[in-house]
Short mmCIF file of C-alpha atoms in Angstrom, two decimals:
data_model
loop_
_atom_site.label_atom_id
_atom_site.label_comp_id
_atom_site.label_asym_id
_atom_site.label_seq_id
_atom_site.Cartn_x
_atom_site.Cartn_y
_atom_site.Cartn_z
CA UNK A 101 29.34 112.91 63.59
CA UNK A 102 29.73 111.59 67.13
CA UNK A 103 31.13 108.05 67.26
CA UNK A 104 30.64 106.12 70.48
CA UNK A 105 33.40 103.53 70.26
CA UNK A 106 32.60 99.92 71.06
CA UNK A 107 36.20 99.32 72.14
CA UNK A 108 37.22 102.30 74.28
CA UNK A 109 40.27 100.53 75.76
CA UNK A 110 41.72 99.51 72.40
CA UNK A 111 44.44 101.50 70.66
CA UNK A 112 47.18 100.50 68.26
CA UNK A 113 48.48 97.06 69.16
CA UNK A 114 51.82 96.98 70.97
CA UNK A 115 53.22 94.80 68.19
CA UNK A 116 52.65 97.54 65.62
CA UNK A 117 53.99 100.21 67.96
CA UNK A 118 57.23 98.38 68.67
CA UNK A 119 57.78 97.32 65.06
CA UNK A 120 57.41 100.93 63.93
CA UNK A 121 59.85 102.07 66.61
CA UNK A 122 62.30 99.42 65.43
CA UNK A 123 62.04 100.76 61.88
CA UNK A 124 62.41 104.37 63.01
CA UNK A 125 65.57 103.62 65.02
CA UNK A 126 66.99 100.84 62.83
CA UNK A 127 66.83 98.48 65.76
CA UNK A 128 67.06 94.70 65.58
CA UNK A 129 63.43 93.63 65.82
CA UNK A 130 62.89 90.82 68.32
CA UNK A 131 59.42 92.12 69.07
CA UNK A 132 56.70 90.89 66.74
CA UNK A 133 56.57 87.10 66.67
CA UNK A 134 57.44 86.20 63.12
CA UNK A 135 60.44 84.36 61.63
CA UNK A 136 62.93 86.29 59.51
CA UNK A 137 63.66 83.17 57.47
CA UNK A 138 61.65 81.58 54.67
CA UNK A 139 59.08 78.76 54.69
CA UNK A 140 60.21 75.35 53.39
CA UNK A 141 61.15 75.41 49.70
CA UNK A 142 58.78 72.53 48.99
CA UNK A 143 55.88 74.53 50.45
CA UNK A 144 56.67 77.60 48.33
CA UNK A 145 56.90 75.42 45.23
CA UNK A 146 53.57 73.80 46.08
CA UNK A 147 52.00 77.24 46.40
CA UNK A 148 53.31 78.28 42.97
CA UNK A 149 51.99 75.04 41.44
CA UNK A 150 48.57 75.59 42.99
CA UNK A 151 48.34 79.05 41.44
CA UNK A 152 49.58 77.77 38.08
CA UNK A 153 46.98 75.01 38.20
CA UNK A 154 44.19 77.56 38.59
CA UNK A 155 43.35 77.31 42.28
CA UNK A 156 42.84 81.07 42.42
CA UNK A 157 39.12 81.38 43.09
CA UNK A 158 37.06 80.86 46.23
CA UNK A 159 37.83 77.76 48.23
CA UNK A 160 35.01 75.92 50.02
CA UNK A 161 33.99 78.01 53.00
CA UNK A 162 34.99 75.39 55.57
CA UNK A 163 38.29 74.62 53.83
CA UNK A 164 39.32 72.28 51.03
CA UNK A 165 38.51 68.63 51.58
CA UNK A 166 42.14 67.64 50.99
CA UNK A 167 43.45 69.93 53.70
CA UNK A 168 40.78 69.00 56.23
CA UNK A 169 41.55 65.33 55.63
CA UNK A 170 45.24 65.91 56.29
CA UNK A 171 44.43 67.80 59.49
CA UNK A 172 42.29 64.85 60.61
CA UNK A 173 45.14 62.43 59.90
CA UNK A 174 47.58 64.58 61.86
CA UNK A 175 45.17 64.93 64.79
CA UNK A 176 44.74 61.18 65.13
CA UNK A 177 48.46 60.54 64.65
CA UNK A 178 49.57 63.04 67.29
CA UNK A 179 46.73 63.14 69.80
CA UNK A 180 44.92 59.85 69.31
CA UNK A 181 41.63 61.57 68.55
CA UNK A 182 39.64 60.71 65.45
CA UNK A 183 37.85 63.78 64.12
CA UNK A 184 35.41 64.03 61.23
CA UNK A 185 36.97 66.17 58.51
CA UNK A 186 33.54 67.09 57.14
CA UNK A 187 31.89 68.27 60.36
CA UNK A 188 34.60 68.99 62.95
CA UNK A 189 37.39 70.88 61.15
CA UNK A 190 37.17 74.43 59.79
CA UNK A 191 40.01 76.21 57.98
CA UNK A 192 40.24 79.90 58.85
CA UNK A 193 42.09 83.03 57.77
CA UNK A 194 44.61 82.79 60.56
CA UNK A 195 44.29 81.72 64.17
CA UNK A 196 43.09 85.16 65.26
CA UNK A 197 40.02 84.78 63.05
CA UNK A 198 39.39 81.35 64.54
CA UNK A 199 39.62 82.75 68.07
CA UNK A 200 37.15 85.51 67.20
CA UNK A 201 34.71 83.10 65.56
CA UNK A 202 34.82 80.78 68.57
CA UNK A 203 34.03 83.59 70.99
CA UNK A 204 31.39 85.22 68.79
CA UNK A 205 29.64 81.91 68.14
CA UNK A 206 29.31 80.81 71.76
CA UNK A 207 29.48 83.82 74.10
CA UNK A 208 26.43 86.03 74.64
CA UNK A 209 25.85 89.45 76.12
CA UNK A 210 26.14 89.47 79.90
CA UNK A 211 28.19 86.28 80.07
CA UNK A 212 31.77 85.89 81.32
CA UNK A 213 34.94 84.44 79.86
CA UNK A 214 37.85 83.49 82.12
CA UNK A 215 41.23 84.48 80.66
CA UNK A 216 44.71 84.20 82.13
CA UNK A 217 47.03 87.19 82.30
CA UNK A 218 49.29 87.95 80.56
CA UNK A 219 46.80 87.22 77.79
CA UNK A 220 47.18 87.61 74.03
CA UNK A 221 45.74 90.98 73.15
CA UNK A 222 43.00 89.83 70.73
CA UNK A 223 41.09 87.90 73.40
CA UNK A 224 39.43 90.69 75.36
CA UNK A 225 38.25 92.83 72.40
CA UNK A 226 36.53 89.78 70.91
CA UNK A 227 34.83 89.14 74.24
CA UNK A 228 33.76 92.76 74.70
CA UNK A 229 32.30 92.95 71.20
CA UNK A 230 29.82 90.26 72.27
CA UNK A 231 28.71 92.38 75.23
CA UNK A 232 30.43 89.91 77.55
CA UNK A 233 33.07 90.42 80.24
CA UNK A 234 36.59 89.04 80.49
CA UNK A 235 37.38 87.77 83.97
CA UNK A 236 41.15 88.06 84.37
CA UNK A 237 43.13 85.64 86.52
CA UNK A 238 46.88 86.33 86.74
CA UNK A 239 49.29 83.46 86.19
CA UNK A 240 51.84 82.88 88.92
CA UNK A 241 55.27 84.43 88.34
CA UNK A 242 57.88 83.29 87.39
CA UNK A 243 56.46 79.87 86.42
CA UNK A 244 53.32 81.35 84.77
CA UNK A 245 51.27 78.44 86.08
CA UNK A 246 47.50 78.52 86.58
CA UNK A 247 46.22 78.88 90.16
CA UNK A 248 43.31 76.48 89.84
CA UNK A 249 41.78 77.51 93.16
CA UNK A 250 41.38 81.04 91.78
CA UNK A 251 39.70 79.57 88.71
CA UNK A 252 37.34 77.57 90.89
CA UNK A 253 36.48 80.72 92.86
CA UNK A 254 35.93 82.73 89.64
CA UNK A 255 33.40 80.37 88.08
CA UNK A 256 29.84 81.68 88.36
CA UNK A 257 26.53 80.90 86.64
CA UNK A 258 27.57 83.56 84.09
CA UNK A 259 30.78 81.74 83.11
CA UNK A 260 30.39 80.66 79.49
CA UNK A 261 33.99 80.02 78.47
CA UNK A 262 37.47 79.37 79.83
CA UNK A 263 40.22 80.41 77.43
CA UNK A 264 43.55 78.61 77.79
CA UNK A 265 46.78 79.03 75.82
CA UNK A 266 49.51 76.37 75.77
CA UNK A 267 52.33 76.73 74.96
CA UNK A 268 51.68 80.15 76.40
CA UNK A 269 52.42 83.46 74.71
CA UNK A 270 54.41 85.32 76.01
CA UNK A 271 55.89 83.10 78.73
CA UNK A 272 56.31 79.75 76.97
CA UNK A 273 54.71 77.93 79.91
CA UNK A 274 52.97 74.66 79.06
CA UNK A 275 49.99 72.93 80.61
CA UNK A 276 50.41 69.41 81.97
CA UNK A 277 48.11 66.42 81.80
CA UNK A 278 47.27 67.12 85.46
CA UNK A 279 46.23 70.68 84.53
CA UNK A 280 43.82 69.32 81.93
CA UNK A 281 42.39 66.83 84.41
CA UNK A 282 41.68 69.66 86.87
CA UNK A 283 40.08 71.72 84.10
CA UNK A 284 37.88 68.77 83.16
CA UNK A 285 36.73 68.46 86.74
CA UNK A 286 35.90 72.16 87.00
CA UNK A 287 33.81 72.16 83.81
CA UNK A 288 32.11 68.79 84.32
CA UNK A 289 28.30 68.98 84.39
CA UNK A 290 28.37 72.60 83.15
CA UNK A 291 27.76 74.33 79.83
CA UNK A 292 31.21 75.97 79.90
CA UNK A 293 33.06 75.91 76.58
CA UNK A 294 36.84 75.57 76.61
CA UNK A 295 38.66 77.59 73.96
CA UNK A 296 42.20 76.24 73.64
CA UNK A 297 44.72 78.41 71.78
CA UNK A 298 47.37 75.90 70.68
CA UNK A 299 49.14 77.77 67.90
CA UNK A 300 52.58 76.78 69.25
CA UNK A 301 51.56 73.11 69.62
CA UNK A 302 54.66 71.79 67.83
CA UNK A 303 57.15 73.96 69.70
CA UNK A 304 57.63 72.15 73.01
CA UNK A 305 61.10 71.39 74.35
CA UNK A 306 63.30 69.02 76.31
CA UNK A 307 61.53 65.86 75.24
CA UNK A 308 58.14 66.90 76.58
CA UNK A 309 54.96 66.38 74.60
CA UNK A 310 52.26 68.92 73.94
CA UNK A 311 49.22 68.22 76.09
CA UNK A 312 46.46 69.22 73.71
CA UNK A 313 42.90 69.16 75.02
CA UNK A 314 42.32 66.83 72.07
CA UNK A 315 44.17 64.17 74.06
CA UNK A 316 41.56 64.42 76.82
CA UNK A 317 38.30 62.82 75.62
CA UNK A 318 36.09 64.62 78.14
CA UNK A 319 37.55 68.06 77.44
CA UNK A 320 37.58 67.51 73.69
CA UNK A 321 33.79 67.16 73.75
CA UNK A 322 33.38 70.73 75.04
CA UNK A 323 36.38 72.43 73.40
CA UNK A 324 37.28 74.47 70.37
CA UNK A 325 40.98 73.98 69.59
CA UNK A 326 42.76 76.60 67.47
CA UNK A 327 45.96 75.92 65.52
CA UNK A 328 48.15 77.88 63.11
CA UNK A 329 49.90 76.90 59.90
CA UNK A 330 51.77 80.19 60.00
CA UNK A 331 53.59 79.29 63.22
CA UNK A 332 54.26 75.71 62.12
CA UNK A 333 55.53 76.43 58.60
CA UNK A 334 57.26 79.82 59.11
CA UNK A 335 54.75 81.74 56.98
CA UNK A 336 52.77 84.00 59.30
CA UNK A 337 51.92 86.31 56.40
CA UNK A 338 49.85 83.65 54.67
CA UNK A 339 47.30 83.84 57.51
CA UNK A 340 45.97 80.28 57.53
CA UNK A 341 44.77 78.53 60.65
CA UNK A 342 42.07 76.08 61.65
CA UNK A 343 39.70 75.10 64.43
CA UNK A 344 38.72 71.64 65.60
CA UNK A 345 35.52 71.19 67.60
CA UNK A 346 32.69 68.69 68.02
CA UNK A 347 30.11 68.87 65.24
CA UNK A 348 27.55 70.89 67.23
CA UNK A 349 30.14 73.51 68.22
CA UNK A 350 31.63 73.53 64.72
CA UNK A 351 28.21 74.23 63.24
CA UNK A 352 27.88 77.37 65.37
CA UNK A 353 31.49 78.34 64.66
CA UNK A 354 30.90 78.09 60.91
CA UNK A 355 27.88 80.39 61.08
CA UNK A 356 30.20 83.22 62.15
CA UNK A 357 33.11 82.21 59.91
CA UNK A 358 31.02 82.24 56.72
CA UNK A 359 30.08 85.89 57.24
CA UNK A 360 33.46 87.03 58.54
CA UNK A 361 35.91 85.81 55.88
CA UNK A 362 33.79 83.09 54.19
CA UNK A 363 36.88 81.24 52.99
CA UNK A 364 40.66 81.22 53.20
CA UNK A 365 43.43 81.69 50.60
CA UNK A 366 42.89 78.77 48.19
CA UNK A 367 46.43 78.20 46.82
CA UNK A 368 47.86 78.06 50.35
CA UNK A 369 45.34 75.41 51.36
CA UNK A 370 46.38 73.27 48.40
CA UNK A 371 50.04 73.75 49.29
CA UNK A 372 49.56 72.82 52.95
CA UNK A 373 47.59 69.70 52.00
CA UNK A 374 50.46 68.59 49.76
CA UNK A 375 53.24 69.20 52.27
CA UNK A 376 51.33 67.53 55.10
CA UNK A 377 50.83 64.44 52.93
CA UNK A 378 54.36 64.38 51.51
CA UNK A 379 56.43 65.64 54.44
CA UNK A 380 54.78 64.98 57.82
CA UNK A 381 58.24 64.98 59.37
CA UNK A 382 58.31 68.79 59.21
CA UNK A 383 56.12 69.38 62.25
CA UNK A 384 57.65 66.40 64.06
CA UNK A 385 61.10 67.97 63.69
CA UNK A 386 59.98 71.44 64.77
CA UNK A 387 60.77 70.98 68.50
CA UNK A 388 64.42 70.19 67.72
CA UNK A 389 64.62 73.00 65.16
CA UNK A 390 63.45 75.64 67.61
CA UNK A 391 65.19 74.14 70.64
CA UNK A 392 68.49 74.67 68.83
CA UNK A 393 67.54 78.32 68.33
CA UNK A 394 66.41 78.67 71.93
CA UNK A 395 69.65 77.22 73.26
CA UNK A 396 71.79 79.31 70.91
CA UNK A 397 69.97 82.52 71.88
CA UNK A 398 70.32 81.77 75.59
CA UNK A 399 74.02 81.07 75.17
CA UNK A 400 74.49 84.35 73.31
CA UNK A 401 72.73 86.24 76.11
CA UNK A 402 74.55 84.47 78.95
CA UNK A 403 77.23 87.23 79.28
CA UNK A 404 74.56 89.96 79.51
CA UNK A 405 73.04 91.41 82.65
CA UNK A 406 69.65 90.03 81.67
CA UNK A 407 68.18 87.21 83.76
CA UNK A 408 66.75 84.53 81.49
CA UNK A 409 63.52 82.81 82.52
CA UNK A 410 62.92 79.18 81.56
CA UNK A 411 61.39 78.51 78.13
CA UNK A 412 59.43 75.19 78.12
CA UNK A 413 57.69 75.99 74.81
CA UNK A 414 56.97 78.60 72.14
CA UNK A 415 59.61 80.81 70.53
CA UNK A 416 59.85 83.66 73.00
CA UNK A 417 62.42 84.33 75.71
CA UNK A 418 61.33 86.34 78.74
CA UNK A 419 64.16 88.36 80.28
CA UNK A 420 64.30 90.17 83.61
CA UNK A 421 66.04 93.50 82.97
CA UNK A 422 65.99 94.79 86.57
CA UNK A 423 69.82 94.68 86.83
CA UNK A 424 70.01 97.18 83.93
CA UNK A 425 67.29 99.72 84.69
CA UNK A 426 64.63 100.14 87.36
CA UNK A 427 61.65 101.34 85.36
CA UNK A 428 58.41 99.92 84.07
CA UNK A 429 58.49 97.66 81.04
CA UNK A 430 56.86 100.15 78.67
CA UNK A 431 59.52 102.73 79.43
CA UNK A 432 62.31 100.17 79.26
CA UNK A 433 61.10 98.78 75.92
CA UNK A 434 61.18 102.27 74.40
CA UNK A 435 64.60 103.03 75.92
CA UNK A 436 65.97 99.73 74.63
CA UNK A 437 64.92 100.55 71.07
CA UNK A 438 66.18 104.11 71.16
CA UNK A 439 69.41 103.56 73.12
CA UNK A 440 70.11 99.85 72.88
CA UNK A 441 69.08 99.20 69.29
CA UNK A 442 66.86 96.18 70.05
CA UNK A 443 63.07 95.93 70.01
CA UNK A 444 61.20 93.64 72.41
CA UNK A 445 57.65 93.45 73.70
CA UNK A 446 56.64 94.65 77.20
CA UNK A 447 54.15 92.50 79.09
CA UNK A 448 52.03 95.32 80.56
CA UNK A 449 49.61 95.47 77.58
CA UNK A 450 48.67 91.84 78.22
CA UNK A 451 47.46 92.42 81.77
CA UNK A 452 44.29 93.90 83.21
CA UNK A 453 46.33 94.84 86.30
CA UNK A 454 50.05 94.79 85.49
CA UNK A 455 52.04 93.28 88.38
CA UNK A 456 54.99 95.63 87.95
CA UNK A 457 57.47 92.93 86.99
CA UNK A 458 60.60 93.93 85.07
CA UNK A 459 60.14 91.51 82.18
CA UNK A 460 60.46 91.85 78.41
CA UNK A 461 59.61 89.35 75.66
CA UNK A 462 62.21 88.64 72.97
CA UNK A 463 61.49 86.49 69.90
CA UNK A 464 64.14 83.95 68.88
CA UNK A 465 62.38 82.71 65.73
CA UNK A 466 65.20 84.45 63.90
CA UNK A 467 68.24 83.68 61.80
CA UNK A 468 71.60 83.18 63.48
CA UNK A 469 72.74 86.53 62.12
CA UNK A 470 69.76 88.36 63.65
CA UNK A 471 70.17 86.66 67.02
CA UNK A 472 73.90 87.41 67.07
CA UNK A 473 73.38 91.07 66.17
CA UNK A 474 70.75 91.50 68.86
CA UNK A 475 72.80 89.68 71.50
CA UNK A 476 75.86 91.81 70.83
CA UNK A 477 73.81 94.92 71.53
CA UNK A 478 72.11 93.45 74.60
CA UNK A 479 75.43 92.34 76.09
CA UNK A 480 76.70 95.92 75.93
CA UNK A 481 73.91 97.20 78.21
#
């Protein structure tokens, strides 16, 4: 049988490739973005209680009422926006599902979605599956800021969506209130939807606050905001996220969600609702928790020949390896696993047109022992 693939540019994700290489060579894995420490004990206990209490069957498709109510409380507390838990919040099976649902629900064949490179690798396949086209705009290096004039020039009558990501993966760059004001001006009096990937919303450093589009009343009325419990509570394997959008957009979003996963892991929803009600300090303390890891990792790498880029947010450190080897990042990432014993993520797979920079992404959402082991190897290069 002849199969005409719908995604001819898609192969095995770079995260899977590098993680397998790390296993094959017994390398310290700083590639895939997951913690190697456990979620809060209270959260794990709440999960066990939920299962023991019989919450093991389908949850409501849009998420349990208790969890949606807690999300609404958090949204008003942090961003000053009152959202309706019944019509504007949808719990999803991870943030990636939420991103897909948002694109599938609003983008039609022949339309265009503006994305910013380096872009998370799930964005473009979701766009292409709708018969639409991703319009790639590179971020400026090394600040990874948005060139808003290029955005203005890229907007056409076909532009249906602008997809932003702050804090940004892989660079850690964050959008400012001024950035959001410019975006509001560019989309004003249009039908453009803003999809805001904010999965690292609680991981912003040096006393800065996260500028969610939910803080901006005009943008919030045309936006779908995606968040992740996995990133916030150190449990990426539970695959629970959510989307916040105005009722009309949420209604379209839910039409896709109900036929994609229908509902999300019930015991985890009960556990998250409990911990959000009983321990809201957890996400408020997350910036300090990860800033300590960021600063420790940077101090460990200071004696190395790697140049460390600034990390305003997220839990990834970009390093310039040009003083060690002069080769492209794909080749260097493989060499580093095989010869250096450390796995990182090259940036090339996240570009339409790679700029040829000598940068690698390293994850510091790791235990002290893991960071120390990796740094010892990197400092020997």
